[in-house]
Amino acid sequence: MVQPTEPEFEQAYSELLLTLEDSTLFDKKPHLKAVLPVVSIPERTIMFRVVWQDDKGQMQVNRGYRVQFNSALGPYKGGLRFHPSVNLSILKFLGYEQIFKNALTGLSIGGGKGGADFDPKGKSDGEIRRFCEAFMRELSRHIDQDTDVPAGDIGVGGREIGFLFGAFRRYRNSFQGVLTGKGLTWGGSLIRPEATGYGLVYYVEKMLEYASLGTFAGKIVAVSGSGNVAQYAALKAIELGATVVSLSDSKGAYVAKGAAGFSAEEISLIADVKLNRLDLYSLDDKFKAKFDYYAGARPWTLIKKIDIALPSATQNEVSAADAEALIRAGCKIIAEGSNMGSTMEAIEIFEKARTSTSDSSIWYAPGKAANCGGVAVSGLEMAQNSQRISWSTQEVDQKLKEIMINCFENCLNTSITYSSIKDEKLPSLVKGANIAGFIKVAEAMLDQGDFY
Ligand code: NDP
Ligand code: 8G0
């Protein structure tokens, strides 16, 4: 299943396996054990050359990928990542997580992921458009609305989806809902840009309620990242009365000096800077009176008092040392906006502290549960496209809320059902998410004869 050169995929695979084995799942449903080696190999992986012209007229070449991991629940669905670190291991881990996450949304969507080792930073709009065009030249042969529906992810936002969609339409002579995250006038859904961040906050609201910790009002929230997920998670937390004391990017972190956190206006400045592919630090003139900047740092060890942590940048952005620092800072809830935001060692620390009866207890929600709002609203965008209708902001937001509540309850109840420990105060959401997602996909594969 796992190739020796795939550390990130191995991490995602081991995490799933360990939680399934450390439960009563295979005692209660022994027939599902044989599914694991099958579900862990992608149905299909497409790897291709992307040749494009830069502004100087020089030819450039990158590696493009699409991992079509599992289609037992619906068309492959998952984002495209443009980042220099992209390789098959990273896309396999993301695609693998996507299968089970998509199952947790309750919608009819399979799992996939793709991207390229292309770095959008420092590129002009023209270069990005030519890259997207060249990327879609090959990808357009392998996707359509009933087969595989990509979207954005790190480095791929609304502008890139526009270029990719236009390229698909021209190559295939077909206007269809083949990508999500589209512009509102050409098939996009309201609330899709907000969905992952908002959904994350809706999920945490349920955690707070279950743990009798009140609401977001008055809470100190540490967020990492400053892209799509981080911006909207921060905005929703602020709207609900929380103080957001940190945001960061790949170059460093801003942390509030005093009691005042980020305002919606400051987040809108950040959105402009990020749209122009600039560093957060370019705002230092405006920020330095209120925030300290820590070059090369992540927020977790820099803040003395935290109630809720929302990692929303990238994989493995919370280490064991960060996990310990969060617990020391009094953090009660950590929920991932990013995919695989925590290392295995960090998860182990959180899971141990979950059952602590002292003040140092913390409740951890993995990305595949807490950030499923993004792909869920993508699923709603697909549903609107196939009916050729558009739902209102309120309708989509309400459906998103319901999906996040159902996802939380599914994780919680599944954890209670399959845990080998009875009457836990805070049931393991990582176990619940993995088991609930796995059962749904595995049973669909068995029903459909994916085995014989
Ligand atoms: P964006 O590209 O909009 O933002 C990414 C943010 O993370 C930026 O602040 C970026 O900094 C930072 N970042 C990226 N790579 C690194 C790195 N290696 N080290 C430190 N910081 C880094 O992406 P999104 O907000 O869409 O995605 C953030 C996370 O959320 C990812 O893990 C993604 O897979 C996940 N996710 C996204 C969903 C969505 O709907 N967009 C849905 C579910 C999960 P810089 O600007 O300096 O590069
Ligand atoms: O909409 C999507 O398919 C999508 C885009 C980016 C990330 C994710 C995710 O769930 O990680 C989904």
PDB file of N, CA, C and O in Angstrom, residues 127-197:
ATOM      1  N   GLU A 127       1.257  34.731 -16.584  1.00  0.00           N
ATOM      2  CA  GLU A 127       1.961  33.451 -16.412  1.00  0.00           C
ATOM      3  C   GLU A 127       1.048  32.428 -15.755  1.00  0.00           C
ATOM      4  O   GLU A 127       1.029  31.259 -16.133  1.00  0.00           O
ATOM      5  N   ILE A 128       0.272  32.883 -14.765  1.00  0.00           N
ATOM      6  CA  ILE A 128      -0.648  31.946 -14.091  1.00  0.00           C
ATOM      7  C   ILE A 128      -1.708  31.453 -15.078  1.00  0.00           C
ATOM      8  O   ILE A 128      -2.022  30.264 -15.129  1.00  0.00           O
ATOM      9  N   ARG A 129      -2.212  32.360 -15.915  1.00  0.00           N
ATOM     10  CA  ARG A 129      -3.219  31.951 -16.906  1.00  0.00           C
ATOM     11  C   ARG A 129      -2.622  30.943 -17.885  1.00  0.00           C
ATOM     12  O   ARG A 129      -3.235  29.908 -18.179  1.00  0.00           O
ATOM     13  N   ARG A 130      -1.415  31.192 -18.347  1.00  0.00           N
ATOM     14  CA  ARG A 130      -0.806  30.251 -19.300  1.00  0.00           C
ATOM     15  C   ARG A 130      -0.506  28.915 -18.631  1.00  0.00           C
ATOM     16  O   ARG A 130      -0.633  27.853 -19.241  1.00  0.00           O
ATOM     17  N   PHE A 131      -0.121  28.952 -17.342  1.00  0.00           N
ATOM     18  CA  PHE A 131       0.111  27.682 -16.648  1.00  0.00           C
ATOM     19  C   PHE A 131      -1.207  26.900 -16.533  1.00  0.00           C
ATOM     20  O   PHE A 131      -1.252  25.690 -16.813  1.00  0.00           O
ATOM     21  N   CYS A 132      -2.277  27.594 -16.113  1.00  0.00           N
ATOM     22  CA  CYS A 132      -3.582  26.910 -15.944  1.00  0.00           C
ATOM     23  C   CYS A 132      -4.048  26.301 -17.268  1.00  0.00           C
ATOM     24  O   CYS A 132      -4.551  25.171 -17.311  1.00  0.00           O
ATOM     25  N   GLU A 133      -3.865  27.049 -18.327  1.00  0.00           N
ATOM     26  CA  GLU A 133      -4.248  26.588 -19.670  1.00  0.00           C
ATOM     27  C   GLU A 133      -3.473  25.299 -20.021  1.00  0.00           C
ATOM     28  O   GLU A 133      -4.047  24.327 -20.498  1.00  0.00           O
ATOM     29  N   ALA A 134      -2.168  25.324 -19.745  1.00  0.00           N
ATOM     30  CA  ALA A 134      -1.324  24.167 -20.075  1.00  0.00           C
ATOM     31  C   ALA A 134      -1.669  22.973 -19.175  1.00  0.00           C
ATOM     32  O   ALA A 134      -1.697  21.824 -19.637  1.00  0.00           O
ATOM     33  N   PHE A 135      -1.968  23.237 -17.923  1.00  0.00           N
ATOM     34  CA  PHE A 135      -2.328  22.171 -16.969  1.00  0.00           C
ATOM     35  C   PHE A 135      -3.620  21.498 -17.430  1.00  0.00           C
ATOM     36  O   PHE A 135      -3.741  20.274 -17.462  1.00  0.00           O
ATOM     37  N   MET A 136      -4.586  22.319 -17.837  1.00  0.00           N
ATOM     38  CA  MET A 136      -5.887  21.784 -18.235  1.00  0.00           C
ATOM     39  C   MET A 136      -5.829  21.088 -19.596  1.00  0.00           C
ATOM     40  O   MET A 136      -6.670  20.245 -19.895  1.00  0.00           O
ATOM     41  N   ARG A 137      -4.818  21.429 -20.409  1.00  0.00           N
ATOM     42  CA  ARG A 137      -4.670  20.758 -21.717  1.00  0.00           C
ATOM     43  C   ARG A 137      -4.670  19.247 -21.502  1.00  0.00           C
ATOM     44  O   ARG A 137      -5.305  18.503 -22.226  1.00  0.00           O
ATOM     45  N   GLU A 138      -3.963  18.778 -20.476  1.00  0.00           N
ATOM     46  CA  GLU A 138      -3.949  17.336 -20.207  1.00  0.00           C
ATOM     47  C   GLU A 138      -5.113  16.931 -19.293  1.00  0.00           C
ATOM     48  O   GLU A 138      -5.810  15.956 -19.556  1.00  0.00           O
ATOM     49  N   LEU A 139      -5.341  17.699 -18.205  1.00  0.00           N
ATOM     50  CA  LEU A 139      -6.350  17.268 -17.227  1.00  0.00           C
ATOM     51  C   LEU A 139      -7.743  17.145 -17.849  1.00  0.00           C
ATOM     52  O   LEU A 139      -8.534  16.280 -17.453  1.00  0.00           O
ATOM     53  N   SER A 140      -8.029  17.976 -18.862  1.00  0.00           N
ATOM     54  CA  SER A 140      -9.377  17.985 -19.454  1.00  0.00           C
ATOM     55  C   SER A 140      -9.741  16.650 -20.108  1.00  0.00           C
ATOM     56  O   SER A 140     -10.903  16.382 -20.359  1.00  0.00           O
ATOM     57  N   ARG A 141      -8.740  15.808 -20.368  1.00  0.00           N
ATOM     58  CA  ARG A 141      -9.044  14.484 -20.947  1.00  0.00           C
ATOM     59  C   ARG A 141      -9.568  13.523 -19.893  1.00  0.00           C
ATOM     60  O   ARG A 141     -10.047  12.440 -20.225  1.00  0.00           O
ATOM     61  N   HIS A 142      -9.399  13.850 -18.626  1.00  0.00           N
ATOM     62  CA  HIS A 142      -9.634  12.866 -17.566  1.00  0.00           C
ATOM     63  C   HIS A 142     -10.782  13.228 -16.632  1.00  0.00           C
ATOM     64  O   HIS A 142     -11.069  12.481 -15.701  1.00  0.00           O
ATOM     65  N   ILE A 143     -11.378  14.417 -16.816  1.00  0.00           N
ATOM     66  CA  ILE A 143     -12.408  14.860 -15.864  1.00  0.00           C
ATOM     67  C   ILE A 143     -13.680  15.254 -16.602  1.00  0.00           C
ATOM     68  O   ILE A 143     -13.629  15.627 -17.771  1.00  0.00           O
ATOM     69  N   ASP A 144     -14.804  15.133 -15.963  1.00  0.00           N
ATOM     70  CA  ASP A 144     -16.037  15.836 -16.334  1.00  0.00           C
ATOM     71  C   ASP A 144     -16.997  15.778 -15.165  1.00  0.00           C
ATOM     72  O   ASP A 144     -16.685  15.172 -14.145  1.00  0.00           O
ATOM     73  N   GLN A 145     -18.155  16.413 -15.320  1.00  0.00           N
ATOM     74  CA  GLN A 145     -19.025  16.611 -14.149  1.00  0.00           C
ATOM     75  C   GLN A 145     -19.478  15.322 -13.460  1.00  0.00           C
ATOM     76  O   GLN A 145     -19.810  15.350 -12.272  1.00  0.00           O
ATOM     77  N   ASP A 146     -19.495  14.196 -14.210  1.00  0.00           N
ATOM     78  CA  ASP A 146     -19.919  12.934 -13.585  1.00  0.00           C
ATOM     79  C   ASP A 146     -18.741  12.035 -13.221  1.00  0.00           C
ATOM     80  O   ASP A 146     -18.944  10.919 -12.735  1.00  0.00           O
ATOM     81  N   THR A 147     -17.534  12.478 -13.522  1.00  0.00           N
ATOM     82  CA  THR A 147     -16.364  11.612 -13.327  1.00  0.00           C
ATOM     83  C   THR A 147     -15.452  12.133 -12.225  1.00  0.00           C
ATOM     84  O   THR A 147     -15.085  11.398 -11.307  1.00  0.00           O
ATOM     85  N   ASP A 148     -15.087  13.388 -12.336  1.00  0.00           N
ATOM     86  CA  ASP A 148     -14.081  13.956 -11.428  1.00  0.00           C
ATOM     87  C   ASP A 148     -14.241  15.468 -11.443  1.00  0.00           C
ATOM     88  O   ASP A 148     -14.201  16.079 -12.516  1.00  0.00           O
ATOM     89  N   VAL A 149     -14.452  16.052 -10.269  1.00  0.00           N
ATOM     90  CA  VAL A 149     -14.745  17.485 -10.169  1.00  0.00           C
ATOM     91  C   VAL A 149     -13.728  18.162  -9.238  1.00  0.00           C
ATOM     92  O   VAL A 149     -13.929  18.216  -8.029  1.00  0.00           O
ATOM     93  N   PRO A 150     -12.630  18.682  -9.790  1.00  0.00           N
ATOM     94  CA  PRO A 150     -11.635  19.371  -8.951  1.00  0.00           C
ATOM     95  C   PRO A 150     -12.139  20.724  -8.444  1.00  0.00           C
ATOM     96  O   PRO A 150     -13.232  21.188  -8.790  1.00  0.00           O
ATOM     97  N   ALA A 151     -11.317  21.352  -7.597  1.00  0.00           N
ATOM     98  CA  ALA A 151     -11.606  22.675  -7.025  1.00  0.00           C
ATOM     99  C   ALA A 151     -10.262  23.293  -6.682  1.00  0.00           C
ATOM    100  O   ALA A 151      -9.219  22.782  -7.091  1.00  0.00           O
ATOM    101  N   GLY A 152     -10.260  24.375  -5.891  1.00  0.00           N
ATOM    102  CA  GLY A 152      -8.994  24.982  -5.470  1.00  0.00           C
ATOM    103  C   GLY A 152      -8.420  24.286  -4.247  1.00  0.00           C
ATOM    104  O   GLY A 152      -8.980  23.332  -3.729  1.00  0.00           O
ATOM    105  N   ASP A 153      -7.281  24.734  -3.804  1.00  0.00           N
ATOM    106  CA  ASP A 153      -6.644  24.351  -2.531  1.00  0.00           C
ATOM    107  C   ASP A 153      -5.494  25.347  -2.388  1.00  0.00           C
ATOM    108  O   ASP A 153      -5.568  26.444  -2.975  1.00  0.00           O
ATOM    109  N   ILE A 154      -4.456  25.015  -1.665  1.00  0.00           N
ATOM    110  CA  ILE A 154      -3.338  25.953  -1.506  1.00  0.00           C
ATOM    111  C   ILE A 154      -2.858  26.425  -2.885  1.00  0.00           C
ATOM    112  O   ILE A 154      -2.602  25.603  -3.774  1.00  0.00           O
ATOM    113  N   GLY A 155      -2.783  27.726  -3.061  1.00  0.00           N
ATOM    114  CA  GLY A 155      -2.254  28.298  -4.313  1.00  0.00           C
ATOM    115  C   GLY A 155      -3.255  28.329  -5.452  1.00  0.00           C
ATOM    116  O   GLY A 155      -2.926  28.795  -6.553  1.00  0.00           O
ATOM    117  N   VAL A 156      -4.456  27.805  -5.245  1.00  0.00           N
ATOM    118  CA  VAL A 156      -5.483  27.826  -6.299  1.00  0.00           C
ATOM    119  C   VAL A 156      -6.754  28.435  -5.711  1.00  0.00           C
ATOM    120  O   VAL A 156      -7.437  27.808  -4.898  1.00  0.00           O
ATOM    121  N   GLY A 157      -7.043  29.681  -6.099  1.00  0.00           N
ATOM    122  CA  GLY A 157      -8.241  30.382  -5.624  1.00  0.00           C
ATOM    123  C   GLY A 157      -9.171  30.678  -6.792  1.00  0.00           C
ATOM    124  O   GLY A 157      -9.083  30.035  -7.850  1.00  0.00           O
ATOM    125  N   GLY A 158     -10.054  31.653  -6.596  1.00  0.00           N
ATOM    126  CA  GLY A 158     -11.069  31.963  -7.594  1.00  0.00           C
ATOM    127  C   GLY A 158     -10.489  32.324  -8.968  1.00  0.00           C
ATOM    128  O   GLY A 158     -11.022  31.901 -10.002  1.00  0.00           O
ATOM    129  N   ARG A 159      -9.393  33.094  -8.980  1.00  0.00           N
ATOM    130  CA  ARG A 159      -8.803  33.492 -10.273  1.00  0.00           C
ATOM    131  C   ARG A 159      -8.321  32.257 -11.058  1.00  0.00           C
ATOM    132  O   ARG A 159      -8.602  32.116 -12.249  1.00  0.00           O
ATOM    133  N   GLU A 160      -7.637  31.345 -10.355  1.00  0.00           N
ATOM    134  CA  GLU A 160      -7.101  30.155 -11.044  1.00  0.00           C
ATOM    135  C   GLU A 160      -8.246  29.250 -11.512  1.00  0.00           C
ATOM    136  O   GLU A 160      -8.172  28.664 -12.598  1.00  0.00           O
ATOM    137  N   ILE A 161      -9.308  29.129 -10.685  1.00  0.00           N
ATOM    138  CA  ILE A 161     -10.446  28.294 -11.096  1.00  0.00           C
ATOM    139  C   ILE A 161     -11.051  28.880 -12.380  1.00  0.00           C
ATOM    140  O   ILE A 161     -11.442  28.139 -13.296  1.00  0.00           O
ATOM    141  N   GLY A 162     -11.115  30.208 -12.472  1.00  0.00           N
ATOM    142  CA  GLY A 162     -11.622  30.850 -13.696  1.00  0.00           C
ATOM    143  C   GLY A 162     -10.794  30.454 -14.908  1.00  0.00           C
ATOM    144  O   GLY A 162     -11.334  30.041 -15.944  1.00  0.00           O
ATOM    145  N   PHE A 163      -9.479  30.556 -14.796  1.00  0.00           N
ATOM    146  CA  PHE A 163      -8.612  30.200 -15.932  1.00  0.00           C
ATOM    147  C   PHE A 163      -8.748  28.716 -16.282  1.00  0.00           C
ATOM    148  O   PHE A 163      -8.780  28.331 -17.450  1.00  0.00           O
ATOM    149  N   LEU A 164      -8.834  27.880 -15.259  1.00  0.00           N
ATOM    150  CA  LEU A 164      -8.934  26.426 -15.498  1.00  0.00           C
ATOM    151  C   LEU A 164     -10.277  26.087 -16.145  1.00  0.00           C
ATOM    152  O   LEU A 164     -10.351  25.274 -17.080  1.00  0.00           O
ATOM    153  N   PHE A 165     -11.346  26.721 -15.666  1.00  0.00           N
ATOM    154  CA  PHE A 165     -12.683  26.442 -16.192  1.00  0.00           C
ATOM    155  C   PHE A 165     -12.769  26.865 -17.661  1.00  0.00           C
ATOM    156  O   PHE A 165     -13.272  26.123 -18.516  1.00  0.00           O
ATOM    157  N   GLY A 166     -12.240  28.078 -17.949  1.00  0.00           N
ATOM    158  CA  GLY A 166     -12.252  28.560 -19.337  1.00  0.00           C
ATOM    159  C   GLY A 166     -11.474  27.620 -20.251  1.00  0.00           C
ATOM    160  O   GLY A 166     -11.915  27.310 -21.369  1.00  0.00           O
ATOM    161  N   ALA A 167     -10.339  27.151 -19.777  1.00  0.00           N
ATOM    162  CA  ALA A 167      -9.514  26.243 -20.594  1.00  0.00           C
ATOM    163  C   ALA A 167     -10.287  24.950 -20.856  1.00  0.00           C
ATOM    164  O   ALA A 167     -10.343  24.467 -21.999  1.00  0.00           O
ATOM    165  N   PHE A 168     -10.932  24.389 -19.815  1.00  0.00           N
ATOM    166  CA  PHE A 168     -11.719  23.159 -19.996  1.00  0.00           C
ATOM    167  C   PHE A 168     -12.816  23.401 -21.033  1.00  0.00           C
ATOM    168  O   PHE A 168     -13.037  22.579 -21.941  1.00  0.00           O
ATOM    169  N   ARG A 169     -13.526  24.514 -20.900  1.00  0.00           N
ATOM    170  CA  ARG A 169     -14.650  24.810 -21.800  1.00  0.00           C
ATOM    171  C   ARG A 169     -14.171  24.892 -23.254  1.00  0.00           C
ATOM    172  O   ARG A 169     -14.813  24.365 -24.168  1.00  0.00           O
ATOM    173  N   ARG A 170     -13.013  25.505 -23.456  1.00  0.00           N
ATOM    174  CA  ARG A 170     -12.502  25.638 -24.833  1.00  0.00           C
ATOM    175  C   ARG A 170     -11.986  24.306 -25.372  1.00  0.00           C
ATOM    176  O   ARG A 170     -12.284  23.939 -26.508  1.00  0.00           O
ATOM    177  N   TYR A 171     -11.228  23.566 -24.551  1.00  0.00           N
ATOM    178  CA  TYR A 171     -10.692  22.281 -25.048  1.00  0.00           C
ATOM    179  C   TYR A 171     -11.801  21.295 -25.354  1.00  0.00           C
ATOM    180  O   TYR A 171     -11.745  20.554 -26.327  1.00  0.00           O
ATOM    181  N   ARG A 172     -12.817  21.258 -24.486  1.00  0.00           N
ATOM    182  CA  ARG A 172     -13.839  20.210 -24.610  1.00  0.00           C
ATOM    183  C   ARG A 172     -15.113  20.694 -25.280  1.00  0.00           C
ATOM    184  O   ARG A 172     -16.030  19.905 -25.501  1.00  0.00           O
ATOM    185  N   ASN A 173     -15.200  21.985 -25.573  1.00  0.00           N
ATOM    186  CA  ASN A 173     -16.426  22.565 -26.135  1.00  0.00           C
ATOM    187  C   ASN A 173     -17.641  22.184 -25.292  1.00  0.00           C
ATOM    188  O   ASN A 173     -18.661  21.721 -25.801  1.00  0.00           O
ATOM    189  N   SER A 174     -17.512  22.385 -23.986  1.00  0.00           N
ATOM    190  CA  SER A 174     -18.572  21.941 -23.073  1.00  0.00           C
ATOM    191  C   SER A 174     -18.581  22.817 -21.828  1.00  0.00           C
ATOM    192  O   SER A 174     -17.561  22.913 -21.136  1.00  0.00           O
ATOM    193  N   PHE A 175     -19.716  23.447 -21.571  1.00  0.00           N
ATOM    194  CA  PHE A 175     -19.889  24.248 -20.346  1.00  0.00           C
ATOM    195  C   PHE A 175     -20.592  23.363 -19.337  1.00  0.00           C
ATOM    196  O   PHE A 175     -21.756  23.009 -19.508  1.00  0.00           O
ATOM    197  N   GLN A 176     -19.893  22.978 -18.300  1.00  0.00           N
ATOM    198  CA  GLN A 176     -20.498  22.065 -17.321  1.00  0.00           C
ATOM    199  C   GLN A 176     -19.875  22.286 -15.951  1.00  0.00           C
ATOM    200  O   GLN A 176     -18.804  22.894 -15.829  1.00  0.00           O
ATOM    201  N   GLY A 177     -20.528  21.769 -14.920  1.00  0.00           N
ATOM    202  CA  GLY A 177     -20.036  21.951 -13.553  1.00  0.00           C
ATOM    203  C   GLY A 177     -18.869  21.034 -13.233  1.00  0.00           C
ATOM    204  O   GLY A 177     -18.930  20.222 -12.322  1.00  0.00           O
ATOM    205  N   VAL A 178     -17.785  21.205 -13.970  1.00  0.00           N
ATOM    206  CA  VAL A 178     -16.643  20.292 -13.859  1.00  0.00           C
ATOM    207  C   VAL A 178     -15.642  20.743 -12.795  1.00  0.00           C
ATOM    208  O   VAL A 178     -14.754  19.980 -12.413  1.00  0.00           O
ATOM    209  N   LEU A 179     -15.787  21.993 -12.343  1.00  0.00           N
ATOM    210  CA  LEU A 179     -14.937  22.499 -11.254  1.00  0.00           C
ATOM    211  C   LEU A 179     -15.875  23.163 -10.252  1.00  0.00           C
ATOM    212  O   LEU A 179     -16.943  23.660 -10.641  1.00  0.00           O
ATOM    213  N   THR A 180     -15.478  23.215  -8.984  1.00  0.00           N
ATOM    214  CA  THR A 180     -16.234  24.013  -8.017  1.00  0.00           C
ATOM    215  C   THR A 180     -15.352  25.153  -7.510  1.00  0.00           C
ATOM    216  O   THR A 180     -14.135  25.128  -7.681  1.00  0.00           O
ATOM    217  N   GLY A 181     -16.046  26.141  -6.900  1.00  0.00           N
ATOM    218  CA  GLY A 181     -15.340  27.370  -6.536  1.00  0.00           C
ATOM    219  C   GLY A 181     -15.379  28.348  -7.698  1.00  0.00           C
ATOM    220  O   GLY A 181     -14.528  29.241  -7.807  1.00  0.00           O
ATOM    221  N   LYS A 182     -16.380  28.165  -8.574  1.00  0.00           N
ATOM    222  CA  LYS A 182     -16.501  29.016  -9.768  1.00  0.00           C
ATOM    223  C   LYS A 182     -17.021  30.405  -9.382  1.00  0.00           C
ATOM    224  O   LYS A 182     -17.556  30.614  -8.288  1.00  0.00           O
ATOM    225  N   GLY A 183     -16.886  31.349 -10.328  1.00  0.00           N
ATOM    226  CA  GLY A 183     -17.430  32.699 -10.115  1.00  0.00           C
ATOM    227  C   GLY A 183     -18.953  32.639 -10.049  1.00  0.00           C
ATOM    228  O   GLY A 183     -19.582  31.754 -10.668  1.00  0.00           O
ATOM    229  N   LEU A 184     -19.543  33.599  -9.327  1.00  0.00           N
ATOM    230  CA  LEU A 184     -20.992  33.537  -9.082  1.00  0.00           C
ATOM    231  C   LEU A 184     -21.816  33.683 -10.355  1.00  0.00           C
ATOM    232  O   LEU A 184     -22.926  33.155 -10.431  1.00  0.00           O
ATOM    233  N   THR A 185     -21.287  34.370 -11.364  1.00  0.00           N
ATOM    234  CA  THR A 185     -22.077  34.575 -12.587  1.00  0.00           C
ATOM    235  C   THR A 185     -21.945  33.405 -13.556  1.00  0.00           C
ATOM    236  O   THR A 185     -22.626  33.368 -14.575  1.00  0.00           O
ATOM    237  N   TRP A 186     -21.052  32.483 -13.296  1.00  0.00           N
ATOM    238  CA  TRP A 186     -20.898  31.349 -14.229  1.00  0.00           C
ATOM    239  C   TRP A 186     -20.902  29.998 -13.506  1.00  0.00           C
ATOM    240  O   TRP A 186     -20.146  29.102 -13.806  1.00  0.00           O
ATOM    241  N   GLY A 187     -21.841  29.897 -12.539  1.00  0.00           N
ATOM    242  CA  GLY A 187     -22.104  28.567 -11.960  1.00  0.00           C
ATOM    243  C   GLY A 187     -21.596  28.359 -10.547  1.00  0.00           C
ATOM    244  O   GLY A 187     -21.805  27.289  -9.973  1.00  0.00           O
ATOM    245  N   GLY A 188     -20.930  29.364  -9.974  1.00  0.00           N
ATOM    246  CA  GLY A 188     -20.430  29.203  -8.610  1.00  0.00           C
ATOM    247  C   GLY A 188     -21.539  29.273  -7.579  1.00  0.00           C
ATOM    248  O   GLY A 188     -22.640  29.755  -7.873  1.00  0.00           O
ATOM    249  N   SER A 189     -21.240  28.793  -6.374  1.00  0.00           N
ATOM    250  CA  SER A 189     -22.236  28.834  -5.294  1.00  0.00           C
ATOM    251  C   SER A 189     -21.883  29.935  -4.310  1.00  0.00           C
ATOM    252  O   SER A 189     -20.707  30.117  -3.962  1.00  0.00           O
ATOM    253  N   LEU A 190     -22.913  30.635  -3.844  1.00  0.00           N
ATOM    254  CA  LEU A 190     -22.729  31.539  -2.710  1.00  0.00           C
ATOM    255  C   LEU A 190     -22.176  30.719  -1.543  1.00  0.00           C
ATOM    256  O   LEU A 190     -22.459  29.521  -1.422  1.00  0.00           O
ATOM    257  N   ILE A 191     -21.380  31.375  -0.709  1.00  0.00           N
ATOM    258  CA  ILE A 191     -20.811  30.766   0.509  1.00  0.00           C
ATOM    259  C   ILE A 191     -19.667  29.764   0.233  1.00  0.00           C
ATOM    260  O   ILE A 191     -19.003  29.324   1.158  1.00  0.00           O
ATOM    261  N   ARG A 192     -19.373  29.428  -1.034  1.00  0.00           N
ATOM    262  CA  ARG A 192     -18.234  28.501  -1.226  1.00  0.00           C
ATOM    263  C   ARG A 192     -16.921  29.092  -0.723  1.00  0.00           C
ATOM    264  O   ARG A 192     -16.164  28.404  -0.028  1.00  0.00           O
ATOM    265  N   PRO A 193     -16.611  30.387  -0.997  1.00  0.00           N
ATOM    266  CA  PRO A 193     -15.336  30.895  -0.468  1.00  0.00           C
ATOM    267  C   PRO A 193     -15.272  30.841   1.064  1.00  0.00           C
ATOM    268  O   PRO A 193     -14.235  30.562   1.646  1.00  0.00           O
ATOM    269  N   GLU A 194     -16.403  31.082   1.709  1.00  0.00           N
ATOM    270  CA  GLU A 194     -16.443  31.137   3.179  1.00  0.00           C
ATOM    271  C   GLU A 194     -16.514  29.746   3.815  1.00  0.00           C
ATOM    272  O   GLU A 194     -16.249  29.585   5.016  1.00  0.00           O
ATOM    273  N   ALA A 195     -16.920  28.731   3.015  1.00  0.00           N
ATOM    274  CA  ALA A 195     -17.442  27.483   3.592  1.00  0.00           C
ATOM    275  C   ALA A 195     -16.497  26.748   4.539  1.00  0.00           C
ATOM    276  O   ALA A 195     -16.932  26.274   5.594  1.00  0.00           O
ATOM    277  N   THR A 196     -15.226  26.640   4.190  1.00  0.00           N
ATOM    278  CA  THR A 196     -14.337  25.828   5.034  1.00  0.00           C
ATOM    279  C   THR A 196     -14.148  26.498   6.393  1.00  0.00           C
ATOM    280  O   THR A 196     -14.280  25.860   7.443  1.00  0.00           O
ATOM    281  N   GLY A 197     -13.854  27.799   6.367  1.00  0.00           N
ATOM    282  CA  GLY A 197     -13.632  28.538   7.621  1.00  0.00           C
ATOM    283  C   GLY A 197     -14.898  28.617   8.459  1.00  0.00           C
ATOM    284  O   GLY A 197     -14.868  28.373   9.673  1.00  0.00           O
TER     285      GLY A 197
END
